Amino acid sequence: MKFFKKDMPSTDGRKKKNLNKSNVNNNNAMNISRAGAPCMAENKLQMYHWQSGGGKSTIEDMVLLAKITEPAIVENLKKRFMEDKIYTYIGPVLVAVNPFKQLPYFGEKEVEIYQGAYHYEVPPHIYAIAYDMYRDMLIDYESQCVIISGESGAGKTVSAKYIMNFITKVSGGGPKVQQVKDVIIESNPLLEALGNAKTMKNNNSSRFGKYIEIQFSKSGEPLGGKISNFLLEKSRVHSLSEGERSFHIFYQLCLGATPEMKENLGITSMDYYYYLNQTKVYKVPGVNDAEEFKETLKAMSVMGMDKDRQMDILRIVAAILHMSNISFFEEGNNAVIADHSYLEFPAYLLGINSEQLEAKLKGRTFYSHWGGKSEKVEVTNNVEQAQFARDAWAKSLYARMFDYVVKTVNKAMETDSTGLDIGILDIYGFEIFSRNGFEQFCINYVNEKLQQIFIELTLKSEQEEYNAEGIHWTPIKYFNNKIVCDLIESKKPPGIMCVLDDTCATMNAVSEGADEDFKRKMGSQVSENPHYMPFKDGFTIKHYAGNVSYHIEGFCEKNRDVLVTDIIEVMQTSSNAFIQSLFPDKINQGVKGRPTTAGSKIKTQANELVGALMKCVPHYIRCIKPNETKKPRDWNEQMVKHQVEYLGLKDNIKVKRAGFAYRRVYEKFLQRYAILCKETFPHWNGHPHQGIHLIMNSVNMDSGQYQIGRTKIFVKDPESLYLLEEYRERKYDHYARVIQSAFRKYFSKQILLREKEEASDLILNRKERRSNSLNRAFYGDYIGIEFKPRLAALIPRGEKIQFAQTVNKFDRWFKSSKRHLILTKYNLYLIGREKVKRGPEKGQTVEAVKRKIPLENFSQISLSKYQDDFVLLHVSNDYESLLEVTFKTEFIMVLNRKLKEKFGRELALNFVNSFEYSVKKKGFGGGSRKKVIFSEGLSDTPECVVSGSTFNIKIAHGLPVTSRPSLQRRMNEKTQRFVQEVKRNSLNGNNRRIENRNIDTNNKENPPHGNRNPVRRAPVGPPRGVKQPSPFNTVGPYGHSAVRLPMNIERMGNQPPPPPEDPAPSDQPTIQTGHLGRTNSHQVNSIKRQPLPPKPNIKQAKALYSFDARDASELSFVVDDLLQIIQEDDSGWWMCRQGRNEGFCPANYLQKL
């Protein structure tokens, strides 16, 4: 998978992908002053983005604010909010403002934009934070986490969903990985249905905390995950504040259940149930509970829950609703069931008797211990106690069912791998209501702990690290909320939670007076803390987010959070195995001990959460709620300012402006960026300081952009880090291209060998071959159609060209004319030239399709048994065409392959020395029969004689029909000696470097301007005095014409490559000398080969230019080499010999002697 953008801003001529104007202005685009460093802020191309367009009106990174004040921060956030730009940076911290509407900025296009992008390339977005986590995890092999904080209704839950969706989209993997992704994504609607609810401040408020850990392999594929849940607001099951709803699942069941479900579960309208009709709020604007219920059931299926288990869960939800309608009246200070008919359905759903349900609601059992003896005591409940028992029973059922669902989700994501993690913390926000109780106390305590982490890692620890590393730094003052955390959780001196647990431990069965006792103890133990203030009905804590007053009523009872053993025993007798499994408690009446309280549970969970977060590299999203109306474009200035103050955004900006964006220990920095400098790559063994300076100097990094501490290097601006990453990416890109090139070369050779064998099999034992007819590369396109737009326009765009060559086509009088034979996946085209008869181009000669043959219409192809190139095309229900195709074997192979791929049949081949065929039925002689006879001749060049309707062709015998092409490349004598020496040295353990003089392929001189390969990059036109071959006479009709042509032959009308325009200079450098620059004439003359004395009666040629062979059939040579000419050919390729090596050479590179 890719970690970085391949098309980042570059100064080396590669493709550039750049920023819009506003992003350059607002993101402090890099502009390194020292010479040679790229300027990231210049020459930017326009790139689509939802925040693109317009000039600079707001600041995207508030580190760049002119004034660092709360009003300036609020004003910048307001302007961006009104422009629907809801995201803003403070360095790496993302500030997100809830828009209270759905914005179209989270689709596939945005995923594509932010995948692989750096902060400076794109405007602020939550996807940028998500990709930073994913990328950093893979780069540094360290687990990451994101802490999303803010008050209730600020958008934390939806932010967590966006992050999860983005990460699952950009991470790779197969079907198994996709299943893990589905579980991760589908866990959201399920847990939201069971754990979220509408509150006064938020229509989808998380009423529980969850920490989602997604586990990844080292290659970035999600392997599984884990969800930790804590502090479910169980009291919401039975108690609602004005304007709020209970958990979503209750309303989804009432509105979305099927008729069968409603009958089995006794579901009716929502106002029928007491737990739902307390506030008369049944619907949430813009939410379809019936459709959400379908999504919930679908999510259950993805988690692996079958239909029966889904019904078990819904049975508990329905039972809780029915239990809410059980009411009591008082008779003689005892509670009495008002209507026994309301007992039947909840008892039926829970799998117990209605009598058991009634008995445990009306009374309870406890054990009195005295003098070492235990006595069972039966106690009846009054109305208040009976209602408390009913509500406690319902709460326990719901909480245990919720825990089971979380365990099921974890089981579906379970993995044995212990790799890398990305953690996403989605927790209820800070809450301040008109009346705050025990739930708000616990929620705000957890938020206080998260704020402490933020302070520890972004303000306190950062400044301490600068001091420890000896970095020049001006300390910044900030508020440390540790004093508030100690007030709540400290043991010595005791904090509020310790005092509360001590009070609960001394409570009797009756809770009257316990809350007042708790308040009295706090007055004596925590009153001296400056952040604690008592009042008549409770106490006030000065939290980091503001003062919150808590009413102590119910604190002790809610903290005890125990279910009487009578109810547990009844549930363990349930006929429903699933419900019975939810109560595995072991009841031992003789054991005394302090029970675990809700406060101690949340304190333990909070500290475990902090520990898990501290093990990861944290990222931060600070969510802001702009109003209480939950309406878009509504901005409450004072409300936002208060959040900006308590979130500490101003202090955060100050620290980031004065601090360093990046820090790494020496070893990790050198390991990652050693590749930037040849002195440090691949390993640096010197002093780390020296290695770091070498790396920084290699990229022209300004010395003010970094400081070297005692164990770490600190880089000031993010843009400087992006500069390092850009250079690193270029280095790896270069090496990747080298490796890819080597592999492609090897792979293409293997393909060529297979193609040679495939082509040879078609004619083996059936037809004679020309010399070297198959010892060449198969290029397919020998015309260069991509450089001939007029010709390419005649071929439909959807048809990919498989073979193309200029051939000779014989008419009814056996006269030859040139045709372009083009074979595609669907058709064969014969294209010739004709005069335009009408229109503005009248009288001009243009190329036109002369014949089009669909591949399925080919019946067979006839060829002779000699070495000639004549091919007769047989077409079903149509006339035949006689062609002379130089690369006939390759053409037949490609045609045969396409017929097998498209139609599942092989091409029929007929090898005879005499055949008849019909010509086109048009004009004089049309439709007549013609005959072709082949016979033995004396020359490799066919001798053609026309006699009436008979075409006689004489040609000499070629290679035997049993011959096959060489499937291995030949090595020249010097290369063989080099290989033998390497083997000999390896066997002898000699690791000395072998001199370049042993490699014959390097014994060539470079053409002018350092271009060592004129075939790859040749100037247009041949050298003076050398005749340029005609485009239509690209290949000689006979003789040694079936040779492998160079790379550019299809681009130049089948010509050999033109040499450089200027003569080779006398001071031309060579690889052999080891000099890349020019050398003096003395050096050149000292390495030139001495001309061999010409042999009598042998044609010789002198090399005017160097030529680097690209195939085994070609011969390499350098300037001034003397070559023996074996055979000349009009095609422009001569067969030559040098020493023991033979091959084809471009004639216009040689001067005949």
CSV table of C-alpha atoms in Angstrom, one decimal, residues 383-730:
chain,number,residue,atom,x,y,z
A,383,VAL,CA,-44.1,1.6,47.6
A,384,GLU,CA,-40.8,3.6,47.2
A,385,GLN,CA,-38.7,0.5,47.8
A,386,ALA,CA,-40.8,-1.6,45.5
A,387,GLN,CA,-40.4,1.0,42.7
A,388,PHE,CA,-36.7,1.0,43.4
A,389,ALA,CA,-36.5,-2.8,43.1
A,390,ARG,CA,-38.5,-2.7,39.8
A,391,ASP,CA,-36.2,0.0,38.3
A,392,ALA,CA,-33.0,-1.7,39.6
A,393,TRP,CA,-34.2,-5.0,38.1
A,394,ALA,CA,-34.8,-3.3,34.7
A,395,LYS,CA,-31.4,-1.5,34.9
A,396,SER,CA,-29.6,-4.7,35.6
A,397,LEU,CA,-31.2,-6.5,32.7
A,398,TYR,CA,-30.4,-3.7,30.3
A,399,ALA,CA,-26.8,-3.3,31.5
A,400,ARG,CA,-26.0,-7.0,31.3
A,401,MET,CA,-27.6,-7.3,27.9
A,402,PHE,CA,-25.6,-4.3,26.7
A,403,ASP,CA,-22.3,-5.9,28.0
A,404,TYR,CA,-23.2,-9.1,26.2
A,405,VAL,CA,-23.6,-7.2,22.9
A,406,VAL,CA,-20.2,-5.6,23.4
A,407,LYS,CA,-18.7,-9.0,24.0
A,408,THR,CA,-20.3,-10.3,20.9
A,409,VAL,CA,-18.9,-7.5,18.8
A,410,ASN,CA,-15.5,-8.1,20.3
A,411,LYS,CA,-15.7,-11.8,19.5
A,412,ALA,CA,-16.6,-11.0,15.9
A,413,MET,CA,-13.5,-8.8,15.7
A,414,GLU,CA,-11.2,-11.0,17.8
A,415,THR,CA,-7.7,-11.7,16.5
A,416,ASP,CA,-4.7,-13.5,18.0
A,417,SER,CA,-2.3,-11.0,16.4
A,418,THR,CA,-0.7,-8.4,18.6
A,419,GLY,CA,0.4,-5.9,16.0
A,420,LEU,CA,-0.3,-2.2,15.7
A,421,ASP,CA,-3.4,-0.4,16.9
A,422,ILE,CA,-5.4,2.7,16.1
A,423,GLY,CA,-7.5,3.7,19.0
A,424,ILE,CA,-10.6,5.9,18.7
A,425,LEU,CA,-12.0,7.3,21.9
A,426,ASP,CA,-15.7,8.3,21.7
A,427,ILE,CA,-16.9,9.4,25.1
A,428,TYR,CA,-19.8,11.5,26.4
A,429,GLY,CA,-18.8,15.1,26.6
A,430,PHE,CA,-18.7,17.4,29.6
A,431,GLU,CA,-22.2,18.0,30.9
A,432,ILE,CA,-23.7,20.9,32.8
A,433,PHE,CA,-27.4,20.7,33.4
A,434,SER,CA,-29.8,22.7,35.6
A,435,ARG,CA,-29.8,19.7,38.0
A,436,ASN,CA,-26.7,17.5,38.0
A,437,GLY,CA,-26.5,14.2,39.8
A,438,PHE,CA,-24.2,11.2,40.2
A,439,GLU,CA,-24.1,10.4,36.4
A,440,GLN,CA,-22.9,13.9,35.6
A,441,PHE,CA,-20.3,13.7,38.3
A,442,CYS,CA,-18.8,10.5,36.8
A,443,ILE,CA,-19.0,11.8,33.2
A,444,ASN,CA,-17.3,15.1,34.1
A,445,TYR,CA,-14.6,13.2,36.1
A,446,VAL,CA,-13.7,11.1,33.0
A,447,ASN,CA,-13.6,14.3,30.9
A,448,GLU,CA,-11.3,15.9,33.5
A,449,LYS,CA,-9.0,12.9,33.2
A,450,LEU,CA,-8.9,13.3,29.4
A,451,GLN,CA,-8.1,17.0,29.8
A,452,GLN,CA,-5.3,16.0,32.0
A,453,ILE,CA,-3.9,13.7,29.3
A,454,PHE,CA,-4.1,16.6,26.8
A,455,ILE,CA,-2.3,18.9,29.2
A,456,GLU,CA,0.3,16.3,30.0
A,457,LEU,CA,1.1,15.5,26.4
A,458,THR,CA,0.7,18.8,24.7
A,459,LEU,CA,1.6,21.4,27.3
A,460,LYS,CA,3.4,20.1,30.3
A,461,SER,CA,5.4,17.2,28.9
A,462,GLU,CA,6.4,19.1,25.8
A,463,GLN,CA,7.9,21.9,27.8
A,464,GLU,CA,9.6,19.5,30.2
A,465,GLU,CA,11.0,17.6,27.2
A,466,TYR,CA,12.5,20.8,25.8
A,467,ASN,CA,14.2,21.5,29.1
A,468,ALA,CA,15.5,18.0,29.4
A,469,GLU,CA,16.9,18.0,25.9
A,470,GLY,CA,18.6,21.4,26.3
A,471,ILE,CA,16.5,23.1,23.7
A,472,HIS,CA,16.3,26.9,23.7
A,473,TRP,CA,12.8,27.6,25.0
A,474,THR,CA,10.7,30.2,26.6
A,475,PRO,CA,8.3,28.6,29.2
A,476,ILE,CA,4.5,29.2,28.8
A,477,LYS,CA,2.2,29.3,31.7
A,478,TYR,CA,-1.0,27.2,31.6
A,479,PHE,CA,-3.7,25.8,34.0
A,480,ASN,CA,-2.9,22.2,35.2
A,481,ASN,CA,-6.1,20.5,36.2
A,482,LYS,CA,-4.4,17.8,38.2
A,483,ILE,CA,-5.6,19.5,41.3
A,484,VAL,CA,-9.2,18.9,40.2
A,485,CYS,CA,-8.5,15.2,39.4
A,486,ASP,CA,-6.9,14.8,42.9
A,487,LEU,CA,-10.0,16.4,44.5
A,488,ILE,CA,-12.1,13.6,42.9
A,489,GLU,CA,-10.0,10.5,43.0
A,490,SER,CA,-7.1,11.0,45.5
A,491,LYS,CA,-6.6,8.4,48.2
A,492,LYS,CA,-4.3,10.4,50.4
A,493,PRO,CA,-5.7,12.8,51.3
A,494,PRO,CA,-9.0,11.2,50.5
A,495,GLY,CA,-10.9,12.6,47.5
A,496,ILE,CA,-14.7,12.7,46.9
A,497,MET,CA,-14.9,9.1,45.6
A,498,CYS,CA,-13.1,7.7,48.6
A,499,VAL,CA,-15.4,9.5,50.9
A,500,LEU,CA,-18.4,8.3,49.0
A,501,ASP,CA,-17.2,4.7,49.1
A,502,ASP,CA,-16.6,4.9,52.8
A,503,THR,CA,-20.1,6.2,53.3
A,504,CYS,CA,-21.7,3.4,51.2
A,505,ALA,CA,-19.7,0.8,53.1
A,506,THR,CA,-21.4,1.8,56.4
A,507,MET,CA,-24.9,2.0,54.9
A,508,ASN,CA,-27.6,-0.3,56.1
A,509,ALA,CA,-30.3,-1.8,53.9
A,510,VAL,CA,-32.2,1.5,54.2
A,511,SER,CA,-30.5,4.4,52.5
A,512,GLU,CA,-32.2,7.2,54.4
A,513,GLY,CA,-29.7,9.7,55.7
A,514,ALA,CA,-26.8,8.3,53.8
A,515,ASP,CA,-26.5,11.2,51.4
A,516,GLU,CA,-26.5,13.7,54.2
A,517,ASP,CA,-23.8,11.7,56.0
A,518,PHE,CA,-21.8,11.8,52.8
A,519,LYS,CA,-22.1,15.5,52.6
A,520,ARG,CA,-21.0,15.9,56.2
A,521,LYS,CA,-17.9,13.8,55.7
A,522,MET,CA,-16.9,15.8,52.7
A,523,GLY,CA,-17.1,19.0,54.7
A,524,SER,CA,-14.5,17.7,57.0
A,525,GLN,CA,-12.2,16.0,54.5
A,526,VAL,CA,-12.1,17.9,51.2
A,527,SER,CA,-13.4,21.3,52.1
A,528,GLU,CA,-9.9,22.9,52.0
A,529,ASN,CA,-9.5,22.2,48.3
A,530,PRO,CA,-9.9,25.5,46.5
A,531,HIS,CA,-11.9,23.8,43.7
A,532,TYR,CA,-14.5,22.5,46.1
A,533,MET,CA,-17.5,24.6,47.4
A,534,PRO,CA,-20.4,23.2,49.4
A,535,PHE,CA,-24.0,24.5,49.2
A,536,LYS,CA,-27.2,23.5,50.9
A,537,ASP,CA,-28.3,20.5,48.7
A,538,GLY,CA,-24.8,19.4,47.5
A,539,PHE,CA,-21.5,20.7,46.4
A,540,THR,CA,-19.8,22.6,43.5
A,541,ILE,CA,-16.6,21.7,41.7
A,542,LYS,CA,-14.6,24.2,39.7
A,543,HIS,CA,-13.9,22.0,36.7
A,544,TYR,CA,-11.6,23.0,33.8
A,545,ALA,CA,-14.8,23.5,31.8
A,546,GLY,CA,-16.5,25.6,34.4
A,547,ASN,CA,-18.3,25.4,37.8
A,548,VAL,CA,-20.7,22.5,38.1
A,549,SER,CA,-23.1,22.1,41.0
A,550,TYR,CA,-24.1,18.5,42.0
A,551,HIS,CA,-27.1,17.6,44.0
A,552,ILE,CA,-26.2,14.8,46.4
A,553,GLU,CA,-29.7,13.2,46.4
A,554,GLY,CA,-29.3,9.6,45.3
A,555,PHE,CA,-25.5,9.7,45.2
A,556,CYS,CA,-25.0,6.9,47.7
A,557,GLU,CA,-27.7,4.6,46.3
A,558,LYS,CA,-26.5,5.0,42.7
A,559,ASN,CA,-22.9,4.5,43.8
A,560,ARG,CA,-23.7,1.2,45.6
A,561,ASP,CA,-25.2,-0.1,42.3
A,562,VAL,CA,-26.0,-3.6,43.8
A,563,LEU,CA,-28.8,-5.9,42.8
A,564,VAL,CA,-30.4,-7.8,45.7
A,565,THR,CA,-29.5,-11.5,45.7
A,566,ASP,CA,-33.2,-12.5,45.6
A,567,ILE,CA,-33.6,-11.1,42.1
A,568,ILE,CA,-30.3,-12.7,40.9
A,569,GLU,CA,-31.5,-16.1,42.2
A,570,VAL,CA,-34.8,-15.7,40.4
A,571,MET,CA,-33.1,-14.9,37.1
A,572,GLN,CA,-30.9,-17.9,37.5
A,573,THR,CA,-34.0,-20.1,37.4
A,574,SER,CA,-35.2,-18.6,34.1
A,575,SER,CA,-36.4,-21.0,31.4
A,576,ASN,CA,-34.6,-18.9,28.8
A,577,ALA,CA,-31.0,-20.1,28.7
A,578,PHE,CA,-29.7,-16.8,27.3
A,579,ILE,CA,-31.3,-14.7,30.1
A,580,GLN,CA,-30.0,-17.2,32.6
A,581,SER,CA,-26.5,-16.8,31.2
A,582,LEU,CA,-26.6,-13.1,31.9
A,583,PHE,CA,-26.6,-13.8,35.6
A,584,PRO,CA,-23.6,-16.0,36.4
A,585,ASP,CA,-23.1,-14.4,39.8
A,586,LYS,CA,-22.0,-16.8,42.6
A,587,ILE,CA,-24.0,-16.0,45.7
A,588,ASN,CA,-22.4,-16.8,49.0
A,589,GLN,CA,-24.3,-15.4,51.9
A,590,GLY,CA,-21.6,-16.2,54.5
A,591,VAL,CA,-18.9,-14.0,52.9
A,592,LYS,CA,-18.5,-10.5,54.2
A,593,GLY,CA,-16.7,-7.8,52.3
A,594,ARG,CA,-17.0,-4.4,50.8
A,595,PRO,CA,-18.9,-4.6,47.4
A,596,THR,CA,-17.5,-2.9,44.3
A,597,THR,CA,-19.1,0.5,43.8
A,598,ALA,CA,-20.0,2.3,40.6
A,599,GLY,CA,-17.5,5.1,41.6
A,600,SER,CA,-14.6,2.7,42.1
A,601,LYS,CA,-15.5,0.9,38.8
A,602,ILE,CA,-15.4,4.2,36.8
A,603,LYS,CA,-12.2,5.3,38.5
A,604,THR,CA,-10.5,2.0,37.7
A,605,GLN,CA,-11.8,2.1,34.1
A,606,ALA,CA,-10.7,5.7,33.7
A,607,ASN,CA,-7.2,4.9,34.8
A,608,GLU,CA,-7.0,1.9,32.6
A,609,LEU,CA,-8.1,4.0,29.7
A,610,VAL,CA,-5.5,6.6,30.5
A,611,GLY,CA,-2.9,3.9,30.6
A,612,ALA,CA,-4.0,2.5,27.2
A,613,LEU,CA,-3.9,6.0,25.7
A,614,MET,CA,-0.5,6.8,27.1
A,615,LYS,CA,0.9,3.7,25.3
A,616,CYS,CA,-0.1,5.2,21.9
A,617,VAL,CA,0.9,8.3,20.0
A,618,PRO,CA,-2.0,10.6,20.6
A,619,HIS,CA,-3.8,12.8,18.1
A,620,TYR,CA,-6.5,15.3,19.1
A,621,ILE,CA,-9.8,16.5,17.9
A,622,ARG,CA,-11.4,19.4,19.9
A,623,CYS,CA,-15.1,19.6,19.1
A,624,ILE,CA,-17.0,22.8,19.7
A,625,LYS,CA,-20.8,23.2,20.0
A,626,PRO,CA,-21.8,26.6,18.4
A,627,ASN,CA,-25.3,26.8,19.8
A,628,GLU,CA,-28.0,25.2,22.0
A,629,THR,CA,-30.7,25.4,19.3
A,630,LYS,CA,-29.1,22.7,17.2
A,631,LYS,CA,-29.7,24.8,14.1
A,632,PRO,CA,-27.2,25.4,11.3
A,633,ARG,CA,-25.6,28.9,10.9
A,634,ASP,CA,-26.6,29.8,14.5
A,635,TRP,CA,-23.6,31.2,16.4
A,636,ASN,CA,-23.6,31.8,20.1
A,637,GLU,CA,-20.6,34.0,20.8
A,638,GLN,CA,-20.4,33.6,24.5
A,639,MET,CA,-21.0,29.8,24.4
A,640,VAL,CA,-18.2,29.3,21.9
A,641,LYS,CA,-15.8,31.6,23.8
A,642,HIS,CA,-16.4,29.7,27.0
A,643,GLN,CA,-15.5,26.4,25.2
A,644,VAL,CA,-12.4,28.0,23.7
A,645,GLU,CA,-11.3,29.1,27.1
A,646,TYR,CA,-11.8,25.8,29.0
A,647,LEU,CA,-10.4,23.7,26.1
A,648,GLY,CA,-7.2,25.7,26.4
A,649,LEU,CA,-6.9,26.5,22.7
A,650,LYS,CA,-5.1,29.8,23.3
A,651,ASP,CA,-2.3,28.1,25.4
A,652,ASN,CA,-2.2,25.4,22.8
A,653,ILE,CA,-1.5,27.9,20.1
A,654,LYS,CA,1.2,29.6,22.1
A,655,VAL,CA,3.0,26.4,22.7
A,656,LYS,CA,2.8,25.3,19.1
A,657,ARG,CA,3.9,28.6,17.8
A,658,ALA,CA,7.0,28.6,20.0
A,659,GLY,CA,7.6,24.8,19.9
A,660,PHE,CA,8.7,22.2,17.4
A,661,ALA,CA,6.3,20.2,15.2
A,662,TYR,CA,8.5,17.0,15.0
A,663,ARG,CA,10.9,15.2,17.3
A,664,ARG,CA,12.6,11.9,17.0
A,665,VAL,CA,15.4,10.1,18.7
A,666,TYR,CA,18.7,10.0,16.7
A,667,GLU,CA,18.4,6.4,15.7
A,668,LYS,CA,14.9,6.6,14.3
A,669,PHE,CA,15.7,9.8,12.4
A,670,LEU,CA,18.9,8.4,10.9
A,671,GLN,CA,17.1,5.2,10.1
A,672,ARG,CA,14.3,7.0,8.2
A,673,TYR,CA,16.3,9.7,6.4
A,674,ALA,CA,19.7,8.1,5.9
A,675,ILE,CA,18.8,7.5,2.3
A,676,LEU,CA,18.9,11.3,1.6
A,677,CYS,CA,22.7,11.4,1.8
A,678,LYS,CA,25.2,9.0,0.2
A,679,GLU,CA,27.5,9.3,3.2
A,680,THR,CA,24.8,8.1,5.6
A,681,PHE,CA,23.2,5.4,3.4
A,682,PRO,CA,22.6,2.5,4.0
A,683,HIS,CA,24.2,2.7,7.5
A,684,TRP,CA,25.8,5.5,9.5
A,685,ASN,CA,28.5,4.5,11.9
A,686,GLY,CA,29.7,7.9,13.0
A,687,HIS,CA,28.5,10.3,15.6
A,688,PRO,CA,24.7,11.0,15.3
A,689,HIS,CA,25.2,14.8,15.3
A,690,GLN,CA,27.4,14.6,12.3
A,691,GLY,CA,25.1,12.2,10.4
A,692,ILE,CA,22.1,14.5,11.1
A,693,HIS,CA,24.0,17.6,9.8
A,694,LEU,CA,25.0,15.7,6.7
A,695,ILE,CA,21.3,14.8,6.0
A,696,MET,CA,20.1,18.4,6.6
A,697,ASN,CA,22.8,19.9,4.5
A,698,SER,CA,21.9,17.5,1.7
A,699,VAL,CA,18.4,19.0,1.5
A,700,ASN,CA,19.6,22.6,2.1
A,701,MET,CA,17.6,22.7,5.4
A,702,ASP,CA,17.9,26.1,7.1
A,703,SER,CA,19.8,25.8,10.4
A,704,GLY,CA,17.0,27.7,12.2
A,705,GLN,CA,14.5,25.0,11.3
A,706,TYR,CA,15.9,22.4,13.6
A,707,GLN,CA,17.8,21.9,16.9
A,708,ILE,CA,19.7,18.8,18.1
A,709,GLY,CA,19.0,17.9,21.7
A,710,ARG,CA,20.8,15.4,23.9
A,711,THR,CA,19.0,12.4,22.5
A,712,LYS,CA,16.6,13.8,19.9
A,713,ILE,CA,16.4,16.0,16.9
A,714,PHE,CA,13.7,18.7,16.9
A,715,VAL,CA,12.2,20.1,13.6
A,716,LYS,CA,10.4,23.4,14.0
A,717,ASP,CA,7.8,23.7,11.1
A,718,PRO,CA,5.7,20.9,9.6
A,719,GLU,CA,6.7,22.2,6.2
A,720,SER,CA,10.4,21.4,6.9
A,721,LEU,CA,9.3,17.8,7.8
A,722,TYR,CA,7.4,17.6,4.5
A,723,LEU,CA,10.5,18.7,2.7
A,724,LEU,CA,12.4,15.7,4.2
A,725,GLU,CA,9.6,13.4,3.3
A,726,GLU,CA,9.5,14.7,-0.3
A,727,TYR,CA,13.2,14.2,-0.8
A,728,ARG,CA,12.9,10.7,0.8
A,729,GLU,CA,10.0,9.9,-1.5
A,730,ARG,CA,12.0,10.9,-4.5
